[in-house]
Coordinates of N, CA and C in Angstrom, one line a residue:
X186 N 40.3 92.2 -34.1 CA 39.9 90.9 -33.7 C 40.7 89.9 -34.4
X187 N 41.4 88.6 -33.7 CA 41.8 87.9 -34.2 C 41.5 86.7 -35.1
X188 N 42.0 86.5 -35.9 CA 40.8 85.1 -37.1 C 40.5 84.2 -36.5
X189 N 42.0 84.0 -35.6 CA 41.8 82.5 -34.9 C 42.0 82.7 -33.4
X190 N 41.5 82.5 -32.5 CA 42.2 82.1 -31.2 C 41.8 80.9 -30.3
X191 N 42.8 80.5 -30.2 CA 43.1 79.3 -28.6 C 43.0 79.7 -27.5
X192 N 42.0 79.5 -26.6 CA 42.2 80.2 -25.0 C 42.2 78.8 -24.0
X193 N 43.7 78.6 -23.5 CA 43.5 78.2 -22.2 C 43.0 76.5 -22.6
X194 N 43.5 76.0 -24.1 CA 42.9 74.4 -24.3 C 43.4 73.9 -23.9
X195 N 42.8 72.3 -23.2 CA 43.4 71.4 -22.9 C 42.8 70.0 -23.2
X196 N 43.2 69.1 -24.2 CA 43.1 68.5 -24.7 C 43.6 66.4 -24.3
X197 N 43.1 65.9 -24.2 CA 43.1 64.6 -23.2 C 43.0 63.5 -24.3
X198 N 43.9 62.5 -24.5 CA 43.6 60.9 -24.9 C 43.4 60.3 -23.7
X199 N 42.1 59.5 -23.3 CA 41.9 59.2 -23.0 C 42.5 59.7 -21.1
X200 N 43.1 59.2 -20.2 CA 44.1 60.0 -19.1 C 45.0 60.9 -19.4
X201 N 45.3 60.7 -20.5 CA 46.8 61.4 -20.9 C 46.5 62.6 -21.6
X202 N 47.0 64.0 -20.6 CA 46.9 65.3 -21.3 C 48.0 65.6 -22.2
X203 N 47.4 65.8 -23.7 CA 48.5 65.8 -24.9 C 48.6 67.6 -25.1
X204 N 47.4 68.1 -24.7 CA 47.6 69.9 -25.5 C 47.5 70.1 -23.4
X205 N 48.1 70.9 -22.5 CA 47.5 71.5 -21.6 C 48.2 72.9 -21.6
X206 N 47.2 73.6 -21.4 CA 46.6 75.2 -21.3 C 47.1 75.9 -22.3
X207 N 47.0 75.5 -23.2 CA 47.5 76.2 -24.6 C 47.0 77.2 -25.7
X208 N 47.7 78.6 -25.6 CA 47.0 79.7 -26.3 C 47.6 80.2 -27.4
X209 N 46.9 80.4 -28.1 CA 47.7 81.5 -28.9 C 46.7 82.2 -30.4
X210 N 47.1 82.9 -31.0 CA 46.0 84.1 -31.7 C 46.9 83.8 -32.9
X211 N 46.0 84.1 -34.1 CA 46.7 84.6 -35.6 C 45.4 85.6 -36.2
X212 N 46.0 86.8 -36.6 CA 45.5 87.7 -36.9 C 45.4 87.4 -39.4
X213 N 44.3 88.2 -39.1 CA 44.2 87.8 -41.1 C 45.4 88.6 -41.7
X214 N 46.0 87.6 -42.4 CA 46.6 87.3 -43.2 C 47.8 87.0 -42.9
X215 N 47.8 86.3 -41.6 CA 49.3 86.1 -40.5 C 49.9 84.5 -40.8
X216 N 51.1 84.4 -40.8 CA 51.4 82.8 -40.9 C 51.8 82.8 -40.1
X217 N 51.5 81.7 -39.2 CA 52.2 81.7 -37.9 C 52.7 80.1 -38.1
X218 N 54.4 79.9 -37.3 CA 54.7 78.4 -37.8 C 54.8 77.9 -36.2
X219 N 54.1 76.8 -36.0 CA 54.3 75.6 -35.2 C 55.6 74.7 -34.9
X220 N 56.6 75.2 -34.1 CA 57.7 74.0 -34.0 C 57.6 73.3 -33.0
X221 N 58.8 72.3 -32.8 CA 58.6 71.3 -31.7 C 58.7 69.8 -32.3
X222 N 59.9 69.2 -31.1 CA 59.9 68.2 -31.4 C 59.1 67.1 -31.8
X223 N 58.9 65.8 -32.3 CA 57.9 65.2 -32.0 C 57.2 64.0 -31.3
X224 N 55.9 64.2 -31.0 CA 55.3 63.9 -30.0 C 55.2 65.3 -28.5
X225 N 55.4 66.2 -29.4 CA 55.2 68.1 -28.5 C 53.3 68.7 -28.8
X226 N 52.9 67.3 -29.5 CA 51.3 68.2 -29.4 C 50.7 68.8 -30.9
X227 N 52.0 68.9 -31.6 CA 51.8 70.0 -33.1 C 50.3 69.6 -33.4
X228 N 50.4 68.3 -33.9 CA 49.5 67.7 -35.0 C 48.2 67.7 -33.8
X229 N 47.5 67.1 -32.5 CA 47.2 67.0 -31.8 C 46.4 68.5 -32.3
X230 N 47.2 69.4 -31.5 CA 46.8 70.8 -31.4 C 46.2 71.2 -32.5
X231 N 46.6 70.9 -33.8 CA 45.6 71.5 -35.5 C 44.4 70.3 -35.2
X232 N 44.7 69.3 -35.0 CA 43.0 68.2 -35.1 C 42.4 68.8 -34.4
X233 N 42.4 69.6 -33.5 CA 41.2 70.2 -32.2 C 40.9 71.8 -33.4
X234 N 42.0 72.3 -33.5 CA 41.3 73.8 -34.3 C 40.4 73.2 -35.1
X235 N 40.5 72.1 -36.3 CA 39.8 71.7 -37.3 C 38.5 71.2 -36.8
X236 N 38.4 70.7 -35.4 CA 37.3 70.3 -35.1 C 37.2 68.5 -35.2
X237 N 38.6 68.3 -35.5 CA 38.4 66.5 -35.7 C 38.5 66.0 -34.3
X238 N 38.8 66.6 -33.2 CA 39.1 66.1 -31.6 C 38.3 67.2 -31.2
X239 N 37.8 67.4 -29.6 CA 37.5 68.1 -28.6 C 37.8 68.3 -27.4
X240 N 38.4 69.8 -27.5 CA 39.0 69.9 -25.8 C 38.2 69.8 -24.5
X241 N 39.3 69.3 -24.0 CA 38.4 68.7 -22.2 C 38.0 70.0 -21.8
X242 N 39.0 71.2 -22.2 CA 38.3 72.4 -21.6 C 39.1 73.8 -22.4
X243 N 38.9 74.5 -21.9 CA 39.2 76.0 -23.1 C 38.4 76.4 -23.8
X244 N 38.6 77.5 -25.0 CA 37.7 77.7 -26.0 C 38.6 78.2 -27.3
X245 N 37.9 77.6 -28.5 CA 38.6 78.2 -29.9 C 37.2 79.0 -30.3
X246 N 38.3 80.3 -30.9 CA 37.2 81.0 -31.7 C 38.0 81.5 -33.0
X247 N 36.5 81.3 -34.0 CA 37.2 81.9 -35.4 C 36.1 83.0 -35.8
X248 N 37.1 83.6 -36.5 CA 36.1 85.1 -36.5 C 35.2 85.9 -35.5
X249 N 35.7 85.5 -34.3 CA 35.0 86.1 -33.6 C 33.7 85.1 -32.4
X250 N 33.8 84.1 -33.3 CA 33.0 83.4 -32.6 C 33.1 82.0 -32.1
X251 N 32.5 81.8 -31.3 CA 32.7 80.2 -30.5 C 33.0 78.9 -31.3
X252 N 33.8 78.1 -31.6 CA 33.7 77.3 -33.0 C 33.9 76.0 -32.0
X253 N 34.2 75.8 -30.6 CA 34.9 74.9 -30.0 C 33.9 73.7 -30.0
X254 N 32.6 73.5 -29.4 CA 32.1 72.6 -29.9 C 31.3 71.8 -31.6
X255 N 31.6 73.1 -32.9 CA 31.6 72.3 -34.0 C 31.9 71.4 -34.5
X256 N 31.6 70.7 -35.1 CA 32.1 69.5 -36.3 C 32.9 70.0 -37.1
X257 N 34.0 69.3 -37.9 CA 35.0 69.2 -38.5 C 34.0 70.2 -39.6
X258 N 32.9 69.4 -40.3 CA 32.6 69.9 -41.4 C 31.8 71.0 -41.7
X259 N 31.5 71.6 -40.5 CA 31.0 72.9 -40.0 C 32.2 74.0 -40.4
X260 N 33.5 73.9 -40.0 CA 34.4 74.4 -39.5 C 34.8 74.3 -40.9
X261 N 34.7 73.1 -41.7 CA 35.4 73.7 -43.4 C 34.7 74.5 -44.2
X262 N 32.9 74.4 -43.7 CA 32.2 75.6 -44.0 C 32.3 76.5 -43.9
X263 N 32.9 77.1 -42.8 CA 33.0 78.1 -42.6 C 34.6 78.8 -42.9
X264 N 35.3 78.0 -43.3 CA 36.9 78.7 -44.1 C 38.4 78.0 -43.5
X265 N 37.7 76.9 -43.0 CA 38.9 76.0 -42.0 C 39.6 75.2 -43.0
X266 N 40.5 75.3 -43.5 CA 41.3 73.5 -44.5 C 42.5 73.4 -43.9
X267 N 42.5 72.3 -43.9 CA 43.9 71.4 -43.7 C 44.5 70.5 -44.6
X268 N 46.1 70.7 -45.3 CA 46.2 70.0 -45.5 C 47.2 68.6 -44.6
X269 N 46.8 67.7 -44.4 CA 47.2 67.0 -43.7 C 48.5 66.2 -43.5
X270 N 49.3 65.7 -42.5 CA 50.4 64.9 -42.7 C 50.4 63.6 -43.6
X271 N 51.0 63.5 -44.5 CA 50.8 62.1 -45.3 C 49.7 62.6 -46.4
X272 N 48.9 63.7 -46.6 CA 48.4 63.5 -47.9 C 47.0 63.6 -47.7
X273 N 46.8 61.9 -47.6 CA 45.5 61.4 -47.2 C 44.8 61.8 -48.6
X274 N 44.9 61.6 -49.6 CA 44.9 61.7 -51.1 C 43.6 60.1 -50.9
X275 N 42.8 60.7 -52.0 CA 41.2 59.9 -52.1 C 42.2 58.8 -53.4
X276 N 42.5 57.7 -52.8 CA 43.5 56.4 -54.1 C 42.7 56.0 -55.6
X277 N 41.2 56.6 -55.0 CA 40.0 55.8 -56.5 C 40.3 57.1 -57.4
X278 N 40.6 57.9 -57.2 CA 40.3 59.4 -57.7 C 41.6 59.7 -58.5
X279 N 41.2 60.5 -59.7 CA 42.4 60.9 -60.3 C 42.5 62.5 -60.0
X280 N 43.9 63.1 -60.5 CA 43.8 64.2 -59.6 C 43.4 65.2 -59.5
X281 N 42.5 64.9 -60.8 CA 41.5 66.4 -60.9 C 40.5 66.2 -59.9
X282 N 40.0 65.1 -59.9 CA 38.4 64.5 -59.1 C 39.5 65.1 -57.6
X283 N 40.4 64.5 -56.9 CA 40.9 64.6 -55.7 C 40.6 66.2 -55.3
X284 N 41.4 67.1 -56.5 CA 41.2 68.7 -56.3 C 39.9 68.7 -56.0
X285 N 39.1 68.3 -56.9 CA 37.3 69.1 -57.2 C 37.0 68.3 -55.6
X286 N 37.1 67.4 -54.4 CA 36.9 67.8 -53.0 C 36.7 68.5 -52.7
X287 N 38.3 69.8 -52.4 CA 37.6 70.8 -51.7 C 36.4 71.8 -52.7
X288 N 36.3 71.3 -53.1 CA 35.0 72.3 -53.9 C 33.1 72.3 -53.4
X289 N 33.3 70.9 -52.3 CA 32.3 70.3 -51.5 C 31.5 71.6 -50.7
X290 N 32.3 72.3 -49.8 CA 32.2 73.4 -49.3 C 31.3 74.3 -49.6
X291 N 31.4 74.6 -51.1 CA 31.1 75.7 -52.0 C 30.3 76.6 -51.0
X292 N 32.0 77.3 -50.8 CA 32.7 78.5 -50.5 C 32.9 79.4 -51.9
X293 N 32.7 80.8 -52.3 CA 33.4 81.0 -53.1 C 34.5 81.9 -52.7
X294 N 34.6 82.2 -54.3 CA 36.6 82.8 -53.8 C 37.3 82.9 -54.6
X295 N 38.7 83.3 -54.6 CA 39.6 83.5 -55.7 C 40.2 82.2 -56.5
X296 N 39.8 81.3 -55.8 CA 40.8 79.6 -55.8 C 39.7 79.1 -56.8
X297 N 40.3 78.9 -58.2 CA 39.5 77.4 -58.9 C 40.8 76.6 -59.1
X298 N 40.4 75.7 -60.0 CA 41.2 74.9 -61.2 C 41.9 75.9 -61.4
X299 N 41.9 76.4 -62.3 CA 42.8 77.6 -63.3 C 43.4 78.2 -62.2
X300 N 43.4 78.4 -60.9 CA 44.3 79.0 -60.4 C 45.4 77.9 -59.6
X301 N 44.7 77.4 -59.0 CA 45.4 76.2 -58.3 C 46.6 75.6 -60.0
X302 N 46.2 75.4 -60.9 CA 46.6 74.6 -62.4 C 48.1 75.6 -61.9
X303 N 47.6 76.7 -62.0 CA 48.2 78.4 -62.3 C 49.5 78.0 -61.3
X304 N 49.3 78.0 -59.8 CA 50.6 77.8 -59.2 C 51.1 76.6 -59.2
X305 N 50.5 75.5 -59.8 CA 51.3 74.1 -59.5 C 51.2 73.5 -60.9
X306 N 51.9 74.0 -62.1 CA 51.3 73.9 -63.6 C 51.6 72.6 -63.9
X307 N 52.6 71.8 -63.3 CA 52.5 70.2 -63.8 C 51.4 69.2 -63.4
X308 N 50.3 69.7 -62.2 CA 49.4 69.2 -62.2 C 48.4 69.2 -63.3
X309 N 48.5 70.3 -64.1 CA 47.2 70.4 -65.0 C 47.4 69.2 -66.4
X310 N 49.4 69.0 -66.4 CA 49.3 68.2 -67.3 C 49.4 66.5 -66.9
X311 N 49.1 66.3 -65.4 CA 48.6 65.2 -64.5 C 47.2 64.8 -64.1
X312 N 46.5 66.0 -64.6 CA 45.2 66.6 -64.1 C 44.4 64.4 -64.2
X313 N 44.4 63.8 -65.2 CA 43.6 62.6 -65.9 C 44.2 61.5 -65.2
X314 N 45.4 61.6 -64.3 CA 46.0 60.6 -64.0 C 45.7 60.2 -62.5
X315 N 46.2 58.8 -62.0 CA 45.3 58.5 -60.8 C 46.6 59.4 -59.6
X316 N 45.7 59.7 -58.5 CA 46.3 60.8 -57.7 C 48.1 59.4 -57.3
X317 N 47.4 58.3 -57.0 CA 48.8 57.6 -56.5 C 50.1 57.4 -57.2
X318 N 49.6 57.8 -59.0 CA 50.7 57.3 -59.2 C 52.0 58.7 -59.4
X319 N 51.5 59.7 -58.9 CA 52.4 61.1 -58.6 C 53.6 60.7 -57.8
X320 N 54.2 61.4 -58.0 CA 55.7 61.7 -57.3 C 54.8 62.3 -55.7
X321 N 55.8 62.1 -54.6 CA 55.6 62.4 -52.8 C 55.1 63.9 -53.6
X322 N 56.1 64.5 -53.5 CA 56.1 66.2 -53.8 C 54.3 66.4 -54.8
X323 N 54.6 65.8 -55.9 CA 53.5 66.0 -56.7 C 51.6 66.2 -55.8
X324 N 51.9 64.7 -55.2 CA 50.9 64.1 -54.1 C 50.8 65.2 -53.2
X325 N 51.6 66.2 -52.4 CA 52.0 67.5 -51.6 C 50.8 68.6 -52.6
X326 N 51.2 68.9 -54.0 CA 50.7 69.9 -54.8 C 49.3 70.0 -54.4
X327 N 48.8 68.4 -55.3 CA 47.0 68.1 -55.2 C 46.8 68.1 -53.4
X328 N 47.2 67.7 -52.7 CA 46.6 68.2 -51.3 C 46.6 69.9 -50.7
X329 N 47.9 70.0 -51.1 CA 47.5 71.8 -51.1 C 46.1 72.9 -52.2
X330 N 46.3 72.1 -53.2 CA 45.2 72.8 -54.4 C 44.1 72.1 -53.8
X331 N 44.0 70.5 -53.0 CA 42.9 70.7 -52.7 C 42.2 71.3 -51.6
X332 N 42.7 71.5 -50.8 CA 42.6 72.5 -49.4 C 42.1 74.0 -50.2
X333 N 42.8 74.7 -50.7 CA 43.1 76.3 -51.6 C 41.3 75.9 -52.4
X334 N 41.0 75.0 -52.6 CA 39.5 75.1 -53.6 C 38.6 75.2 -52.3
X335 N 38.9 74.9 -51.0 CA 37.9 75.1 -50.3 C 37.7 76.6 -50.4
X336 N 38.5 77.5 -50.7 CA 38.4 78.8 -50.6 C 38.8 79.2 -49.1
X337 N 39.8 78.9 -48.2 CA 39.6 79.1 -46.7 C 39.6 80.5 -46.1
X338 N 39.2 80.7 -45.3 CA 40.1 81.7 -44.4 C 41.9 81.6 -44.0
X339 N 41.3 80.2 -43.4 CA 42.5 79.8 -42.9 C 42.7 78.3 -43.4
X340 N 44.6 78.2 -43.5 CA 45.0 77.2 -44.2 C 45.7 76.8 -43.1
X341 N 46.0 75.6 -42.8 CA 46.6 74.7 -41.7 C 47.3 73.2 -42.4
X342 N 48.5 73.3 -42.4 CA 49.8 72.5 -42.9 C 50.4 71.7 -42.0
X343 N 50.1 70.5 -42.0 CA 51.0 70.0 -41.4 C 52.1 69.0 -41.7
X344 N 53.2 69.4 -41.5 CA 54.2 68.8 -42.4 C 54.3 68.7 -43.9
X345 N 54.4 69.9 -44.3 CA 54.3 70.1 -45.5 C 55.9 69.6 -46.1
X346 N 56.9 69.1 -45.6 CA 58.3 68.6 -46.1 C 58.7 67.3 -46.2
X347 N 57.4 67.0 -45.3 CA 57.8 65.1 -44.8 C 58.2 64.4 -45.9
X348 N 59.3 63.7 -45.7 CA 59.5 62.8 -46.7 C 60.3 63.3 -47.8
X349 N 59.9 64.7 -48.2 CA 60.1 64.9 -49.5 C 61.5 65.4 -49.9
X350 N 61.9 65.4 -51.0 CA 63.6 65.6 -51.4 C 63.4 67.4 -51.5
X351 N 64.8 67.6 -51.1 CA 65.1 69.3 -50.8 C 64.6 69.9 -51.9
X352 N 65.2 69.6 -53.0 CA 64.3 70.3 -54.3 C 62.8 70.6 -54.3
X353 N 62.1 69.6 -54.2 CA 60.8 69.5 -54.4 C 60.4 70.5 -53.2
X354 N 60.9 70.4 -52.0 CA 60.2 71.0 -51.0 C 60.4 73.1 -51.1
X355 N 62.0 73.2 -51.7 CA 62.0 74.2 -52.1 C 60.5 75.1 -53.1
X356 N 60.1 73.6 -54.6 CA 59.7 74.2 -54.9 C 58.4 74.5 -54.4
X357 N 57.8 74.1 -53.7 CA 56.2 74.0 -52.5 C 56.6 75.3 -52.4
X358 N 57.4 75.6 -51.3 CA 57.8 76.8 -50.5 C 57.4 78.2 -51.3
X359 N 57.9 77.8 -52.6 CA 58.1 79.1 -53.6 C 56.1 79.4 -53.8
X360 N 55.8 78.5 -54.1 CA 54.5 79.0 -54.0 C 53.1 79.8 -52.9
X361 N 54.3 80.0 -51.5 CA 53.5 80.5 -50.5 C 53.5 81.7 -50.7
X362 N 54.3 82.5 -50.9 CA 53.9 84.6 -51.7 C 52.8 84.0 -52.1
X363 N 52.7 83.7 -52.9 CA 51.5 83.3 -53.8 C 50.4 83.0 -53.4
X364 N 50.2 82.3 -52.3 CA 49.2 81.4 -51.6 C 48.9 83.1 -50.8
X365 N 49.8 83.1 -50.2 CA 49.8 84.7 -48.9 C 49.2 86.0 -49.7
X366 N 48.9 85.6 -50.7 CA 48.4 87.4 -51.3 C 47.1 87.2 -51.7
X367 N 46.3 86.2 -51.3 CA 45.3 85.5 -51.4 C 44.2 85.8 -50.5
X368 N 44.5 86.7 -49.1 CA 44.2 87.1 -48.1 C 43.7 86.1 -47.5
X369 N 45.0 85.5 -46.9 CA 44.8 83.5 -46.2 C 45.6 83.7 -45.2
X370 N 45.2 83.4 -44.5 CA 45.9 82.9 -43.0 C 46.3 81.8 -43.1
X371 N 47.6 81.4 -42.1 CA 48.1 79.8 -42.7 C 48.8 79.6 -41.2
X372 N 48.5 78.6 -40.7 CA 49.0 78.1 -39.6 C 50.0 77.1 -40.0
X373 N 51.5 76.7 -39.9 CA 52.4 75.9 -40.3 C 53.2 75.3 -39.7
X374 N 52.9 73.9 -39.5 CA 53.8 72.7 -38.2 C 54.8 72.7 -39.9
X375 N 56.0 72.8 -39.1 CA 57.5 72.2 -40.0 C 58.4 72.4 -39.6
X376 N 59.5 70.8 -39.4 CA 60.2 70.8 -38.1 C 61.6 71.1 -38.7
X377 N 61.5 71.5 -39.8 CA 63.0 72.5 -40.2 C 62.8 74.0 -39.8
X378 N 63.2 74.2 -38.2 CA 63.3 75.3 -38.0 C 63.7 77.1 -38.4
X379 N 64.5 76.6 -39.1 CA 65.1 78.2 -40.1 C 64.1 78.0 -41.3
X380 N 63.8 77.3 -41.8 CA 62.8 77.6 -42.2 C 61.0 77.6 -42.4
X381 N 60.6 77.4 -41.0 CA 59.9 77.4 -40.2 C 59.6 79.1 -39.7
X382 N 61.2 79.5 -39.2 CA 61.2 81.1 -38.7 C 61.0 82.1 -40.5
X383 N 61.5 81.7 -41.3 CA 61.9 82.4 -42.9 C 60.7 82.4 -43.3
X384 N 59.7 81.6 -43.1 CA 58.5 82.1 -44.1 C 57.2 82.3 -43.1
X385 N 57.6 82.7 -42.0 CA 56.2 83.0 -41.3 C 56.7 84.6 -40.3
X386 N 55.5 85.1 -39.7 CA 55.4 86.0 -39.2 C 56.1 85.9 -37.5
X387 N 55.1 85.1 -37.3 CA 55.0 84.9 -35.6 C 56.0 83.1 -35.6
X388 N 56.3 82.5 -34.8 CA 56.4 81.4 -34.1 C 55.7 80.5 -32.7
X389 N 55.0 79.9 -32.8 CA 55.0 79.5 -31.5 C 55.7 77.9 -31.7
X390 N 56.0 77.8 -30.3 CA 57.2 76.8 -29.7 C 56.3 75.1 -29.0
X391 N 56.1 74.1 -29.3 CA 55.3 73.6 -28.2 C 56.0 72.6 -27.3
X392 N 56.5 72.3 -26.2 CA 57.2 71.4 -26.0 C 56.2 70.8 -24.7
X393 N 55.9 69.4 -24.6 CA 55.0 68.3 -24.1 C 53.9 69.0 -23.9
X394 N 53.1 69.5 -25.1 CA 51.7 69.8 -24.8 C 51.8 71.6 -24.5
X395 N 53.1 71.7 -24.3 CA 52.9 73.4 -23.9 C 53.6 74.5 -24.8
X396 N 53.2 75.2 -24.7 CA 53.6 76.6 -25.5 C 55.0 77.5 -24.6
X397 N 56.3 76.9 -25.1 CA 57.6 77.2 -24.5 C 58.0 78.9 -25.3
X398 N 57.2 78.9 -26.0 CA 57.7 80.4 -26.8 C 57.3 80.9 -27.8
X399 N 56.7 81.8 -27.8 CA 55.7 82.9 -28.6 C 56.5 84.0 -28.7
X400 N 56.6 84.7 -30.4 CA 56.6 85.8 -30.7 C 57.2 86.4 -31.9
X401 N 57.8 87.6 -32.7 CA 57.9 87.5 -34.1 C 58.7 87.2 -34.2
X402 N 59.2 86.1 -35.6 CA 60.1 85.3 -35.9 C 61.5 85.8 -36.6
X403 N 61.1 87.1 -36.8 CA 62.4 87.8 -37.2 C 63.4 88.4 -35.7
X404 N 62.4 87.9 -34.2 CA 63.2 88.2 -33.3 C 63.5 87.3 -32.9
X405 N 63.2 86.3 -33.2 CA 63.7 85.0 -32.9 C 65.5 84.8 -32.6
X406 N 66.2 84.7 -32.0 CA 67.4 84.2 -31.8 C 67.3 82.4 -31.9
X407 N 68.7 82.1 -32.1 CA 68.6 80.4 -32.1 C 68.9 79.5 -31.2
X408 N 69.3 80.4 -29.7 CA 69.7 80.0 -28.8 C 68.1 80.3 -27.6
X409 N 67.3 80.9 -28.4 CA 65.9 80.8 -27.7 C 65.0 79.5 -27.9
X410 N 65.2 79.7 -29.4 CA 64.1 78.3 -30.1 C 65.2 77.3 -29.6
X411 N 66.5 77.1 -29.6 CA 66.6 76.0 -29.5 C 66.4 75.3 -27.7
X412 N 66.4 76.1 -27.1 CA 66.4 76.3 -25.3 C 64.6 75.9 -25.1
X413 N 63.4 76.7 -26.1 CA 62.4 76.1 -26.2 C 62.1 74.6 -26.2
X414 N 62.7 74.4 -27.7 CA 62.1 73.4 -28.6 C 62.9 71.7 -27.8
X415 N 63.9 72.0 -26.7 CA 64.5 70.7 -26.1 C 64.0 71.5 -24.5
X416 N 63.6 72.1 -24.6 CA 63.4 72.4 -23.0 C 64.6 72.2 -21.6
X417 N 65.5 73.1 -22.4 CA 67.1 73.3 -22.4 C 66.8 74.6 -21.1

C-alpha cells in the first residue's frame, strides 16, 4: 500500500483549473522529486496534499485512508510537514522557540533538539538568537528541523534552493542520507533538475497543471525531462 496517493485531482482558483487530473503514489521511504517550470502547479499541488486548499474533485489518501476532506492540522497530526517556499519562519521567535513548533503535534519519534542540533550543528550554537537574523541557508536549516520535530511520515519541500548560494544549498542536500534513514518519505519540488533526478527515487514532471512524466529517475534520459518539463 502506498503512504501517499493522488487519484485523478483536480484542483480550481476560482474558474481557473491549476492541478487537472493529476495522479501519482510514493511508497514508505520513497523520495519522489516534483519538476516543472514555473507556474506548472508544483506548489499548488503540495497545498492540496497538506490540506491548505481543496480539490474540486479526486481523492488523496495517506496511509491508506481518505485524508481529502481534512484540515491542514489534522493532516500534521497525522505525519504530514512541510517545509515551505520562503521559510515562513515565526519573526518574534528565536530559533529554538521556531524549532519547538513542530513539536505542537506531539507526534513521537526519533526527531528532537539533539537530533535536529545533530544534523544542522550551527543551529545549536544560534539556538538563543532571533530566527531573522540567520543567514537564507541558516533560515532553510530551522524550517527543515522544524518540520523533522513534527516527527512526520512524510516530509514535503518546497523549494528547498530558492535564493540560496551553491555552497549552502550543497550543504542542505548533504543532510538528506540522513533525513532518509529516518524512515521518511519526502516529496521534493526543485527546479534544478539533475539534481532533482540525483537525490530522489522516482520523478514526476508537471507541465500546466498536468503530469507530463512519471517514473524512476535513474531512467530518466535528458531529452525526456526536458521534452516534459517545456512540452517540447
Amino acid at each position: 500500500m502506498p503512504l501517499l496517493e493522488v487519484q485523478q485531482v483536480d484542483v480550481f482558483y476560482g474558474d481557473f483549473r491549476a492541478i487537472a487530473g493529476v495522479s501519482l503514489s510514493l511508497q514508505a521511504g520513497e523520495v519522489l522529486a516534483l519538476i516543472g517550470a514555473n507556474g506548472a502547479g508544483k506548489t499548488t499541488l503540495l497545498r492540496t496534499v497538506t490540506g491548505l486548499l481543496k480539490p474540486r474533485s479526486g481523492r488523496i489518501c495517506f496511509e491508506g485512508a481518505d485524508v481529502t476532506a481534512l484540515p491542514a492540522e489534522e493532516l500534521a497530526r497525522r505525519g504530514v510537514a512541510m517545509v515551505p517556499e520562503g521559510r515562513m519562519l515565526f519573526p518574534s521567535l528565536t530559533v529554538e522557540e521556531n524549532l519547538q513548533m513542530g513539536t505542537l503535534t506531539r507526534r513521537k519519534g526519533a526527531w528532537t533538539l539533539d537530533t535536529v542540533y545533530d544534523i544542522f550543528p550551527v543551529l545549536k550554537d544560534l539556538r538563543q538568537r532571533n530566527a531573522m537574523q540567520l543567514s537564507g541557508g541558516q533560515q532553510q536549516m530551522v524550517a527543515i528541523g522544524r518540520a523533522l520535530l513534527s516527527n512526520p511520515r512524510l516530509l514535503i519541500c518546497d523549494e528547498l534552493s530558492l535564493g540560496l548560494a551553491p555552497l549552502v544549498v550543497e550543504e542542505i542536500y548533504r543532510t538528506f542520507e540522513r533525513i532518509r534513514g529516518a524512515d521518511l518519505s519526502i516529496v521534493l519540488v526543485e527546479q534544478d533538475v539533475a539534481r532533482a533526478c540525483a537525490v530522489s527515487d522516482r520523478v514526476s514532471c508537471l507541465l500546466k497543471g498536468q503530469v507530463t512524466l512519471q517514473g524512476a529517475s535513474r531512467a530518466m534520459e535528458l531529452s525526456q525531462v526536458t521534452a516534459a518539463y517545456f512540452g517540447e
